[in-house]
Amino acid sequence: MTTAKDIMHAGAQWIPAHETLDRAAQLMRDLNVGALPIADQNERLCGIITDRDIVVGCVAMGHDPAKITCGDMAQGTPRWIEAGADVGAVLEEMQSHQIRRLPVVENKKLVGMISEADLAQQLSDEQLKAFCASVYAAS
C-alpha cells in the first residue's frame, strides 16, 4: 500500500501565524515552494498561505504585505492527512475539498506536503483525470 508519506515532499516547513506576508514570500522563494502551512503558537496547523493568496488577497487589493500577517490571511478549516493514510484517502481529501496541496502530519508534527505534482507521479491516467476534473471544477 502506498501511503501519504511515500508520495509527499519531505521537509515541509511551517510559517508562524504572526509572520508577515513579505516574510512568507521570502521563505517560499528560499524553499522554492508555492505554499506554506501556517502554525499557531502551539505549532498546530491553522491554515495554508499560497503565493496566489499573497498576490491576489494582499498586493492586488492595495495592502502592504509587510503589515499583513499569515494568520490574517488564514481562512476556513485547514485540511491535512496522516502520514500512514493510503493514496485513496489522500485523493478523497484533496478532491472533496478541491485543494491542490495537503500537509502530511505524523505524531502531530508536520513531516511533508503533497502537491498535485506529487500525485501526478503516482496516479494512473484515469485517476489523474478524475482528480483534475474534481479539483479544477468550478465551485
Short mmCIF file of N, CA, C and O in Angstrom, two decimals:
data_model
loop_
_atom_site.label_atom_id
_atom_site.label_comp_id
_atom_site.label_asym_id
_atom_site.label_seq_id
_atom_site.Cartn_x
_atom_site.Cartn_y
_atom_site.Cartn_z
N MET A 1 0.84 -1.19 0.00
CA MET A 1 0.00 0.00 0.00
C MET A 1 0.89 1.24 0.00
O MET A 1 1.77 1.40 0.82
N THR A 2 0.63 2.13 -0.93
CA THR A 2 1.34 3.40 -1.00
C THR A 2 0.67 4.37 -0.03
O THR A 2 -0.55 4.51 -0.03
N THR A 3 1.48 5.02 0.79
CA THR A 3 0.94 5.93 1.80
C THR A 3 1.26 7.39 1.47
O THR A 3 2.08 7.68 0.60
N ALA A 4 0.63 8.29 2.22
CA ALA A 4 0.90 9.72 2.07
C ALA A 4 2.38 10.00 2.26
O ALA A 4 2.97 10.81 1.54
N LYS A 5 2.98 9.33 3.22
CA LYS A 5 4.41 9.55 3.49
C LYS A 5 5.27 9.13 2.30
O LYS A 5 6.32 9.72 2.04
N ASP A 6 4.83 8.12 1.57
CA ASP A 6 5.58 7.64 0.41
C ASP A 6 5.60 8.65 -0.73
O ASP A 6 6.56 8.70 -1.50
N ILE A 7 4.53 9.42 -0.89
CA ILE A 7 4.43 10.31 -2.04
C ILE A 7 4.67 11.79 -1.70
O ILE A 7 4.80 12.60 -2.59
N MET A 8 4.74 12.11 -0.43
CA MET A 8 4.88 13.51 -0.01
C MET A 8 6.26 14.06 -0.35
O MET A 8 7.21 13.33 -0.57
N HIS A 9 6.33 15.36 -0.35
CA HIS A 9 7.59 16.08 -0.40
C HIS A 9 8.01 16.26 1.05
O HIS A 9 7.34 16.97 1.80
N ALA A 10 9.08 15.61 1.46
CA ALA A 10 9.52 15.68 2.86
C ALA A 10 10.13 17.05 3.16
O ALA A 10 10.53 17.78 2.26
N GLY A 11 10.16 17.38 4.43
CA GLY A 11 10.84 18.59 4.87
C GLY A 11 10.03 19.86 4.75
O GLY A 11 10.59 20.95 4.68
N ALA A 12 8.71 19.75 4.70
CA ALA A 12 7.88 20.96 4.66
C ALA A 12 8.15 21.79 5.91
O ALA A 12 8.50 21.26 6.96
N GLN A 13 7.98 23.07 5.78
CA GLN A 13 8.28 23.98 6.88
C GLN A 13 7.07 24.85 7.19
O GLN A 13 6.40 25.33 6.29
N TRP A 14 6.80 25.03 8.48
CA TRP A 14 5.74 25.93 8.94
C TRP A 14 6.18 27.38 8.75
O TRP A 14 7.36 27.67 8.74
N ILE A 15 5.19 28.26 8.72
CA ILE A 15 5.44 29.68 8.95
C ILE A 15 4.53 30.06 10.11
O ILE A 15 3.33 29.71 10.11
N PRO A 16 5.05 30.72 11.13
CA PRO A 16 4.21 31.12 12.26
C PRO A 16 3.13 32.12 11.81
O PRO A 16 3.37 32.97 10.94
N ALA A 17 1.97 32.03 12.40
CA ALA A 17 0.84 32.89 12.05
C ALA A 17 1.16 34.37 12.21
O ALA A 17 0.61 35.20 11.50
N HIS A 18 2.07 34.71 13.12
CA HIS A 18 2.39 36.11 13.36
C HIS A 18 3.35 36.70 12.32
O HIS A 18 3.54 37.91 12.25
N GLU A 19 3.94 35.85 11.47
CA GLU A 19 4.86 36.36 10.44
C GLU A 19 4.09 37.08 9.34
O GLU A 19 2.96 36.73 9.02
N THR A 20 4.73 38.06 8.74
CA THR A 20 4.09 38.86 7.71
C THR A 20 4.15 38.16 6.35
O THR A 20 4.95 37.24 6.13
N LEU A 21 3.33 38.64 5.44
CA LEU A 21 3.27 38.04 4.11
C LEU A 21 4.56 38.25 3.33
O LEU A 21 4.93 37.39 2.53
N ASP A 22 5.25 39.36 3.56
CA ASP A 22 6.52 39.54 2.86
C ASP A 22 7.52 38.48 3.31
O ASP A 22 8.29 37.95 2.52
N ARG A 23 7.50 38.15 4.59
CA ARG A 23 8.38 37.09 5.10
C ARG A 23 7.99 35.74 4.52
O ARG A 23 8.84 34.93 4.17
N ALA A 24 6.68 35.50 4.39
CA ALA A 24 6.21 34.25 3.78
C ALA A 24 6.69 34.14 2.33
O ALA A 24 7.16 33.09 1.90
N ALA A 25 6.61 35.24 1.59
CA ALA A 25 7.07 35.25 0.20
C ALA A 25 8.56 34.97 0.12
O ALA A 25 9.02 34.21 -0.75
N GLN A 26 9.34 35.53 1.03
CA GLN A 26 10.78 35.29 1.05
C GLN A 26 11.08 33.82 1.35
O GLN A 26 11.94 33.21 0.72
N LEU A 27 10.34 33.25 2.30
CA LEU A 27 10.55 31.85 2.66
C LEU A 27 10.16 30.94 1.50
O LEU A 27 10.85 29.96 1.20
N MET A 28 9.06 31.27 0.81
CA MET A 28 8.66 30.49 -0.36
C MET A 28 9.75 30.53 -1.42
O MET A 28 10.08 29.50 -2.02
N ARG A 29 10.30 31.71 -1.63
CA ARG A 29 11.40 31.85 -2.60
C ARG A 29 12.59 30.98 -2.19
O ARG A 29 13.12 30.22 -2.99
N ASP A 30 12.99 31.08 -0.92
CA ASP A 30 14.15 30.34 -0.43
C ASP A 30 13.96 28.83 -0.51
O ASP A 30 14.90 28.10 -0.78
N LEU A 31 12.73 28.38 -0.26
CA LEU A 31 12.43 26.94 -0.27
C LEU A 31 11.96 26.44 -1.64
O LEU A 31 11.76 25.24 -1.82
N ASN A 32 11.75 27.39 -2.56
CA ASN A 32 11.26 27.07 -3.90
C ASN A 32 9.92 26.32 -3.83
O ASN A 32 9.75 25.27 -4.44
N VAL A 33 8.99 26.89 -3.06
CA VAL A 33 7.65 26.32 -2.93
C VAL A 33 6.62 27.42 -3.17
O VAL A 33 6.93 28.60 -3.12
N GLY A 34 5.39 27.01 -3.40
CA GLY A 34 4.32 27.96 -3.64
C GLY A 34 3.31 28.05 -2.52
O GLY A 34 2.32 28.77 -2.61
N ALA A 35 3.55 27.29 -1.43
CA ALA A 35 2.61 27.30 -0.31
C ALA A 35 3.34 26.92 0.97
O ALA A 35 4.30 26.15 0.93
N LEU A 36 2.85 27.47 2.07
CA LEU A 36 3.41 27.16 3.38
C LEU A 36 2.28 26.91 4.37
O LEU A 36 1.33 27.70 4.43
N PRO A 37 2.38 25.85 5.15
CA PRO A 37 1.41 25.67 6.23
C PRO A 37 1.64 26.77 7.28
O PRO A 37 2.78 27.16 7.54
N ILE A 38 0.56 27.25 7.86
CA ILE A 38 0.63 28.28 8.90
C ILE A 38 0.42 27.60 10.24
O ILE A 38 -0.54 26.84 10.42
N ALA A 39 1.30 27.90 11.19
CA ALA A 39 1.23 27.30 12.53
C ALA A 39 0.84 28.35 13.56
O ALA A 39 1.32 29.48 13.51
N ASP A 40 -0.02 27.95 14.50
CA ASP A 40 -0.32 28.85 15.61
C ASP A 40 0.80 28.75 16.65
O ASP A 40 1.81 28.07 16.44
N GLN A 41 0.61 29.42 17.79
CA GLN A 41 1.66 29.45 18.81
C GLN A 41 1.97 28.07 19.40
O GLN A 41 3.02 27.85 19.98
N ASN A 42 1.07 27.10 19.23
CA ASN A 42 1.27 25.75 19.72
C ASN A 42 1.74 24.79 18.63
O ASN A 42 1.68 23.57 18.80
N GLU A 43 2.16 25.35 17.50
CA GLU A 43 2.59 24.57 16.33
C GLU A 43 1.49 23.65 15.81
O GLU A 43 1.74 22.53 15.37
N ARG A 44 0.26 24.14 15.86
CA ARG A 44 -0.87 23.43 15.26
C ARG A 44 -1.22 24.13 13.96
O ARG A 44 -1.15 25.36 13.85
N LEU A 45 -1.61 23.33 12.98
CA LEU A 45 -1.98 23.86 11.68
C LEU A 45 -3.20 24.77 11.82
O LEU A 45 -4.23 24.35 12.35
N CYS A 46 -3.07 26.01 11.35
CA CYS A 46 -4.22 26.91 11.39
C CYS A 46 -4.55 27.46 10.01
O CYS A 46 -5.45 28.27 9.86
N GLY A 47 -3.82 27.01 9.00
CA GLY A 47 -4.10 27.44 7.64
C GLY A 47 -2.94 27.15 6.72
O GLY A 47 -1.92 26.58 7.13
N ILE A 48 -3.11 27.55 5.47
CA ILE A 48 -2.05 27.46 4.47
C ILE A 48 -2.05 28.78 3.71
O ILE A 48 -3.11 29.28 3.35
N ILE A 49 -0.87 29.30 3.47
CA ILE A 49 -0.74 30.53 2.69
C ILE A 49 -0.08 30.16 1.36
O ILE A 49 0.89 29.39 1.35
N THR A 50 -0.61 30.66 0.27
CA THR A 50 -0.04 30.38 -1.04
C THR A 50 0.48 31.67 -1.66
O THR A 50 0.09 32.77 -1.25
N ASP A 51 1.33 31.50 -2.66
CA ASP A 51 1.83 32.67 -3.37
C ASP A 51 0.66 33.44 -4.01
O ASP A 51 0.64 34.67 -4.01
N ARG A 52 -0.34 32.72 -4.46
CA ARG A 52 -1.52 33.37 -5.05
C ARG A 52 -2.29 34.18 -3.99
O ARG A 52 -2.78 35.26 -4.28
N ASP A 53 -2.39 33.64 -2.78
CA ASP A 53 -3.05 34.39 -1.70
C ASP A 53 -2.37 35.74 -1.48
O ASP A 53 -3.04 36.76 -1.28
N ILE A 54 -1.05 35.72 -1.50
CA ILE A 54 -0.30 36.96 -1.26
C ILE A 54 -0.54 37.96 -2.37
O ILE A 54 -0.81 39.14 -2.13
N VAL A 55 -0.51 37.49 -3.61
CA VAL A 55 -0.68 38.39 -4.75
C VAL A 55 -2.12 38.89 -4.85
O VAL A 55 -2.37 40.10 -4.91
N VAL A 56 -3.07 37.97 -4.86
CA VAL A 56 -4.47 38.34 -5.09
C VAL A 56 -5.12 38.93 -3.84
O VAL A 56 -5.85 39.92 -3.91
N GLY A 57 -4.86 38.33 -2.69
CA GLY A 57 -5.53 38.75 -1.46
C GLY A 57 -4.89 39.92 -0.76
O GLY A 57 -5.50 40.53 0.12
N CYS A 58 -3.67 40.26 -1.12
CA CYS A 58 -2.98 41.36 -0.44
C CYS A 58 -2.52 42.42 -1.44
O CYS A 58 -3.04 43.52 -1.46
N VAL A 59 -1.55 42.09 -2.26
CA VAL A 59 -0.94 43.06 -3.17
C VAL A 59 -1.97 43.67 -4.12
O VAL A 59 -2.05 44.89 -4.26
N ALA A 60 -2.77 42.84 -4.78
CA ALA A 60 -3.76 43.33 -5.74
C ALA A 60 -4.85 44.16 -5.07
O ALA A 60 -5.52 44.96 -5.73
N MET A 61 -5.01 43.99 -3.76
CA MET A 61 -6.01 44.76 -3.02
C MET A 61 -5.43 46.06 -2.48
O MET A 61 -6.12 46.83 -1.81
N GLY A 62 -4.15 46.31 -2.78
CA GLY A 62 -3.51 47.55 -2.34
C GLY A 62 -2.98 47.52 -0.92
O GLY A 62 -2.65 48.56 -0.36
N HIS A 63 -2.89 46.33 -0.34
CA HIS A 63 -2.38 46.21 1.03
C HIS A 63 -0.88 46.01 1.03
O HIS A 63 -0.29 45.55 0.05
N ASP A 64 -0.26 46.32 2.13
CA ASP A 64 1.18 46.19 2.29
C ASP A 64 1.49 44.81 2.87
O ASP A 64 1.12 44.52 4.01
N PRO A 65 2.20 43.94 2.14
CA PRO A 65 2.49 42.61 2.64
C PRO A 65 3.41 42.61 3.87
O PRO A 65 3.50 41.60 4.57
N ALA A 66 4.02 43.74 4.16
CA ALA A 66 4.85 43.85 5.37
C ALA A 66 3.99 44.13 6.60
O ALA A 66 4.49 44.08 7.73
N LYS A 67 2.70 44.38 6.39
CA LYS A 67 1.82 44.72 7.50
C LYS A 67 0.69 43.72 7.72
O LYS A 67 -0.05 43.82 8.68
N ILE A 68 0.56 42.77 6.83
CA ILE A 68 -0.48 41.75 6.94
C ILE A 68 0.19 40.45 7.36
O ILE A 68 1.21 40.06 6.79
N THR A 69 -0.36 39.76 8.35
CA THR A 69 0.24 38.52 8.81
C THR A 69 -0.37 37.31 8.10
O THR A 69 -1.47 37.39 7.54
N CYS A 70 0.35 36.22 8.16
CA CYS A 70 -0.15 34.97 7.59
C CYS A 70 -1.45 34.57 8.29
O CYS A 70 -2.38 34.10 7.64
N GLY A 71 -1.50 34.78 9.59
CA GLY A 71 -2.71 34.46 10.34
C GLY A 71 -3.91 35.28 9.89
O GLY A 71 -5.03 34.79 9.89
N ASP A 72 -3.66 36.53 9.47
CA ASP A 72 -4.74 37.37 8.95
C ASP A 72 -5.35 36.77 7.68
O ASP A 72 -6.53 36.96 7.41
N MET A 73 -4.53 36.09 6.92
CA MET A 73 -4.98 35.53 5.64
C MET A 73 -5.55 34.12 5.77
O MET A 73 -6.21 33.64 4.85
N ALA A 74 -5.29 33.45 6.88
CA ALA A 74 -5.77 32.08 7.06
C ALA A 74 -7.29 32.08 7.10
O ALA A 74 -7.89 32.81 7.88
N GLN A 75 -7.89 31.27 6.25
CA GLN A 75 -9.35 31.20 6.18
C GLN A 75 -9.80 29.76 6.17
O GLN A 75 -9.12 28.89 5.64
N GLY A 76 -10.96 29.52 6.74
CA GLY A 76 -11.55 28.19 6.69
C GLY A 76 -10.84 27.19 7.59
O GLY A 76 -9.95 27.53 8.36
N THR A 77 -11.27 25.95 7.47
CA THR A 77 -10.71 24.86 8.26
C THR A 77 -9.55 24.26 7.50
O THR A 77 -9.72 23.80 6.37
N PRO A 78 -8.35 24.25 8.10
CA PRO A 78 -7.22 23.66 7.38
C PRO A 78 -7.38 22.15 7.25
O PRO A 78 -7.88 21.48 8.14
N ARG A 79 -6.97 21.64 6.13
CA ARG A 79 -7.06 20.22 5.84
C ARG A 79 -5.66 19.63 5.92
O ARG A 79 -4.68 20.27 5.56
N TRP A 80 -5.56 18.36 6.35
CA TRP A 80 -4.28 17.66 6.45
C TRP A 80 -4.57 16.17 6.40
O TRP A 80 -5.73 15.76 6.43
N ILE A 81 -3.50 15.38 6.32
CA ILE A 81 -3.65 13.93 6.26
C ILE A 81 -2.56 13.28 7.10
O ILE A 81 -1.46 13.81 7.20
N GLU A 82 -2.90 12.16 7.72
CA GLU A 82 -1.91 11.39 8.48
C GLU A 82 -0.93 10.74 7.52
O GLU A 82 -1.31 10.31 6.42
N ALA A 83 0.32 10.64 7.93
CA ALA A 83 1.38 10.07 7.10
C ALA A 83 1.07 8.65 6.64
O ALA A 83 1.45 8.26 5.54
N GLY A 84 0.38 7.89 7.45
CA GLY A 84 0.08 6.49 7.11
C GLY A 84 -1.15 6.29 6.26
O GLY A 84 -1.44 5.15 5.87
N ALA A 85 -1.86 7.36 5.93
CA ALA A 85 -3.06 7.23 5.10
C ALA A 85 -2.70 6.75 3.70
O ALA A 85 -1.66 7.10 3.16
N ASP A 86 -3.58 5.95 3.11
CA ASP A 86 -3.28 5.47 1.76
C ASP A 86 -3.63 6.52 0.71
O ASP A 86 -4.27 7.52 1.01
N VAL A 87 -3.18 6.27 -0.51
CA VAL A 87 -3.35 7.24 -1.59
C VAL A 87 -4.83 7.53 -1.84
O VAL A 87 -5.20 8.66 -2.15
N GLY A 88 -5.69 6.54 -1.66
CA GLY A 88 -7.12 6.76 -1.83
C GLY A 88 -7.65 7.82 -0.87
O GLY A 88 -8.46 8.67 -1.24
N ALA A 89 -7.19 7.79 0.38
CA ALA A 89 -7.60 8.80 1.36
C ALA A 89 -7.06 10.17 1.00
O ALA A 89 -7.74 11.18 1.18
N VAL A 90 -5.84 10.21 0.48
CA VAL A 90 -5.25 11.49 0.03
C VAL A 90 -6.12 12.06 -1.08
O VAL A 90 -6.49 13.24 -1.05
N LEU A 91 -6.43 11.24 -2.07
CA LEU A 91 -7.27 11.69 -3.19
C LEU A 91 -8.63 12.18 -2.71
O LEU A 91 -9.10 13.24 -3.15
N GLU A 92 -9.24 11.42 -1.83
CA GLU A 92 -10.56 11.80 -1.30
C GLU A 92 -10.51 13.16 -0.61
O GLU A 92 -11.36 14.02 -0.82
N GLU A 93 -9.50 13.36 0.22
CA GLU A 93 -9.37 14.63 0.96
C GLU A 93 -9.16 15.80 0.00
O GLU A 93 -9.79 16.84 0.12
N MET A 94 -8.28 15.62 -0.96
CA MET A 94 -7.99 16.70 -1.89
C MET A 94 -9.16 16.96 -2.84
O MET A 94 -9.51 18.11 -3.11
N GLN A 95 -9.79 15.91 -3.33
CA GLN A 95 -10.91 16.07 -4.25
C GLN A 95 -12.13 16.65 -3.56
O GLN A 95 -12.76 17.58 -4.08
N SER A 96 -12.48 16.13 -2.41
CA SER A 96 -13.70 16.57 -1.75
C SER A 96 -13.62 18.02 -1.27
O SER A 96 -14.65 18.68 -1.13
N HIS A 97 -12.41 18.52 -1.07
CA HIS A 97 -12.25 19.90 -0.61
C HIS A 97 -11.64 20.79 -1.69
O HIS A 97 -11.35 21.97 -1.42
N GLN A 98 -11.46 20.26 -2.89
CA GLN A 98 -10.90 20.97 -4.03
C GLN A 98 -9.61 21.71 -3.66
O GLN A 98 -9.48 22.92 -3.86
N ILE A 99 -8.67 20.96 -3.10
CA ILE A 99 -7.39 21.56 -2.72
C ILE A 99 -6.25 20.92 -3.51
O ILE A 99 -6.33 19.77 -3.93
N ARG A 100 -5.20 21.70 -3.70
CA ARG A 100 -4.07 21.28 -4.53
C ARG A 100 -2.84 20.91 -3.73
O ARG A 100 -1.89 20.36 -4.27
N ARG A 101 -2.84 21.25 -2.45
CA ARG A 101 -1.70 20.94 -1.58
C ARG A 101 -2.25 20.46 -0.24
O ARG A 101 -3.20 21.03 0.28
N LEU A 102 -1.60 19.43 0.30
CA LEU A 102 -2.11 18.84 1.52
C LEU A 102 -0.96 18.55 2.48
O LEU A 102 -0.05 17.78 2.15
N PRO A 103 -0.95 19.19 3.66
CA PRO A 103 0.08 18.90 4.65
C PRO A 103 -0.04 17.46 5.15
O PRO A 103 -1.14 16.92 5.28
N VAL A 104 1.10 16.85 5.43
CA VAL A 104 1.16 15.49 5.95
C VAL A 104 1.70 15.56 7.38
O VAL A 104 2.73 16.19 7.63
N VAL A 105 0.95 14.94 8.30
CA VAL A 105 1.27 15.01 9.73
C VAL A 105 1.54 13.61 10.27
O VAL A 105 0.83 12.66 9.92
N GLU A 106 2.55 13.52 11.12
CA GLU A 106 2.87 12.26 11.79
C GLU A 106 3.19 12.58 13.24
O GLU A 106 4.02 13.45 13.51
N ASN A 107 2.52 11.90 14.15
CA ASN A 107 2.69 12.17 15.59
C ASN A 107 2.50 13.66 15.91
O ASN A 107 3.27 14.25 16.66
N LYS A 108 1.48 14.24 15.29
CA LYS A 108 1.10 15.64 15.49
C LYS A 108 2.16 16.64 15.02
O LYS A 108 2.13 17.81 15.38
N LYS A 109 3.09 16.19 14.20
CA LYS A 109 4.14 17.06 13.67
C LYS A 109 4.07 17.07 12.14
O LYS A 109 3.86 16.02 11.52
N LEU A 110 4.29 18.21 11.54
CA LEU A 110 4.35 18.34 10.10
C LEU A 110 5.58 17.61 9.58
O LEU A 110 6.69 17.86 10.04
N VAL A 111 5.38 16.69 8.64
CA VAL A 111 6.52 15.95 8.07
C VAL A 111 6.65 16.15 6.57
O VAL A 111 7.68 15.77 5.99
N GLY A 112 5.64 16.73 5.93
CA GLY A 112 5.74 16.94 4.50
C GLY A 112 4.48 17.55 3.92
O GLY A 112 3.54 17.87 4.64
N MET A 113 4.51 17.72 2.60
CA MET A 113 3.36 18.25 1.86
C MET A 113 3.18 17.39 0.62
O MET A 113 4.16 16.92 0.04
N ILE A 114 1.94 17.21 0.24
CA ILE A 114 1.62 16.54 -1.02
C ILE A 114 1.04 17.59 -1.94
O ILE A 114 0.08 18.29 -1.58
N SER A 115 1.62 17.70 -3.12
CA SER A 115 1.10 18.63 -4.12
C SER A 115 0.48 17.83 -5.26
O SER A 115 0.66 16.61 -5.35
N GLU A 116 -0.19 18.53 -6.14
CA GLU A 116 -0.76 17.86 -7.30
C GLU A 116 0.34 17.24 -8.15
O GLU A 116 0.15 16.19 -8.75
N ALA A 117 1.53 17.83 -8.18
CA ALA A 117 2.64 17.26 -8.94
C ALA A 117 3.09 15.93 -8.33
O ALA A 117 3.43 14.99 -9.05
N ASP A 118 3.09 15.86 -6.99
CA ASP A 118 3.44 14.60 -6.33
C ASP A 118 2.44 13.51 -6.69
O ASP A 118 2.83 12.37 -6.95
N LEU A 119 1.17 13.88 -6.70
CA LEU A 119 0.13 12.91 -7.06
C LEU A 119 0.26 12.45 -8.50
O LEU A 119 0.10 11.27 -8.80
N ALA A 120 0.56 13.38 -9.39
CA ALA A 120 0.64 13.06 -10.82
C ALA A 120 1.65 11.96 -11.10
O ALA A 120 1.48 11.19 -12.04
N GLN A 121 2.68 11.88 -10.28
CA GLN A 121 3.70 10.85 -10.46
C GLN A 121 3.23 9.47 -9.99
O GLN A 121 3.82 8.46 -10.34
N GLN A 122 2.16 9.43 -9.19
CA GLN A 122 1.70 8.18 -8.59
C GLN A 122 0.41 7.63 -9.18
O GLN A 122 0.14 6.45 -9.06
N LEU A 123 -0.37 8.48 -9.81
CA LEU A 123 -1.70 8.07 -10.25
C LEU A 123 -1.72 7.51 -11.66
O LEU A 123 -0.89 7.87 -12.50
N SER A 124 -2.70 6.66 -11.91
CA SER A 124 -2.94 6.19 -13.27
C SER A 124 -3.54 7.35 -14.06
O SER A 124 -4.00 8.35 -13.47
N ASP A 125 -3.57 7.23 -15.36
CA ASP A 125 -4.16 8.28 -16.20
C ASP A 125 -5.62 8.53 -15.82
O ASP A 125 -6.07 9.67 -15.77
N GLU A 126 -6.36 7.44 -15.55
CA GLU A 126 -7.78 7.59 -15.17
C GLU A 126 -7.92 8.32 -13.83
O GLU A 126 -8.78 9.18 -13.68
N GLN A 127 -7.10 7.93 -12.84
CA GLN A 127 -7.15 8.60 -11.53
C GLN A 127 -6.79 10.07 -11.67
O GLN A 127 -7.41 10.92 -11.05
N LEU A 128 -5.79 10.36 -12.47
CA LEU A 128 -5.35 11.74 -12.66
C LEU A 128 -6.44 12.57 -13.33
O LEU A 128 -6.70 13.71 -12.94
N LYS A 129 -7.10 11.98 -14.30
CA LYS A 129 -8.20 12.65 -14.99
C LYS A 129 -9.33 12.98 -14.00
O LYS A 129 -9.86 14.09 -13.98
N ALA A 130 -9.70 12.02 -13.17
CA ALA A 130 -10.76 12.24 -12.18
C ALA A 130 -10.35 13.29 -11.15
O ALA A 130 -11.15 14.14 -10.76
N PHE A 131 -9.09 13.25 -10.73
CA PHE A 131 -8.58 14.24 -9.77
C PHE A 131 -8.70 15.64 -10.35
O PHE A 131 -9.24 16.54 -9.72
N CYS A 132 -8.19 15.83 -11.56
CA CYS A 132 -8.22 17.15 -12.19
C CYS A 132 -9.66 17.64 -12.39
O CYS A 132 -9.95 18.81 -12.15
N ALA A 133 -10.53 16.75 -12.80
CA ALA A 133 -11.92 17.13 -13.02
C ALA A 133 -12.57 17.62 -11.75
O ALA A 133 -13.34 18.59 -11.75
N SER A 134 -12.26 16.98 -10.62
CA SER A 134 -12.91 17.38 -9.36
C SER A 134 -12.24 18.58 -8.71
O SER A 134 -12.92 19.47 -8.20
N VAL A 135 -10.93 18.67 -8.75
CA VAL A 135 -10.23 19.76 -8.07
C VAL A 135 -10.35 21.07 -8.85
O VAL A 135 -10.49 22.14 -8.27
N TYR A 136 -10.35 20.98 -10.19
CA TYR A 136 -10.40 22.18 -11.00
C TYR A 136 -11.79 22.54 -11.47
O TYR A 136 -11.96 23.50 -12.19
N ALA A 137 -12.79 21.79 -11.03
CA ALA A 137 -14.16 22.08 -11.40
C ALA A 137 -14.60 23.40 -10.77
O ALA A 137 -14.15 23.77 -9.68
N ALA A 138 -15.45 24.11 -11.46
CA ALA A 138 -15.98 25.38 -10.92
C ALA A 138 -16.77 25.09 -9.66
O ALA A 138 -17.54 24.14 -9.60
N SER A 139 -16.54 25.91 -8.65
CA SER A 139 -17.25 25.72 -7.37
C SER A 139 -18.66 26.22 -7.44
O SER A 139 -19.01 27.13 -8.08
#
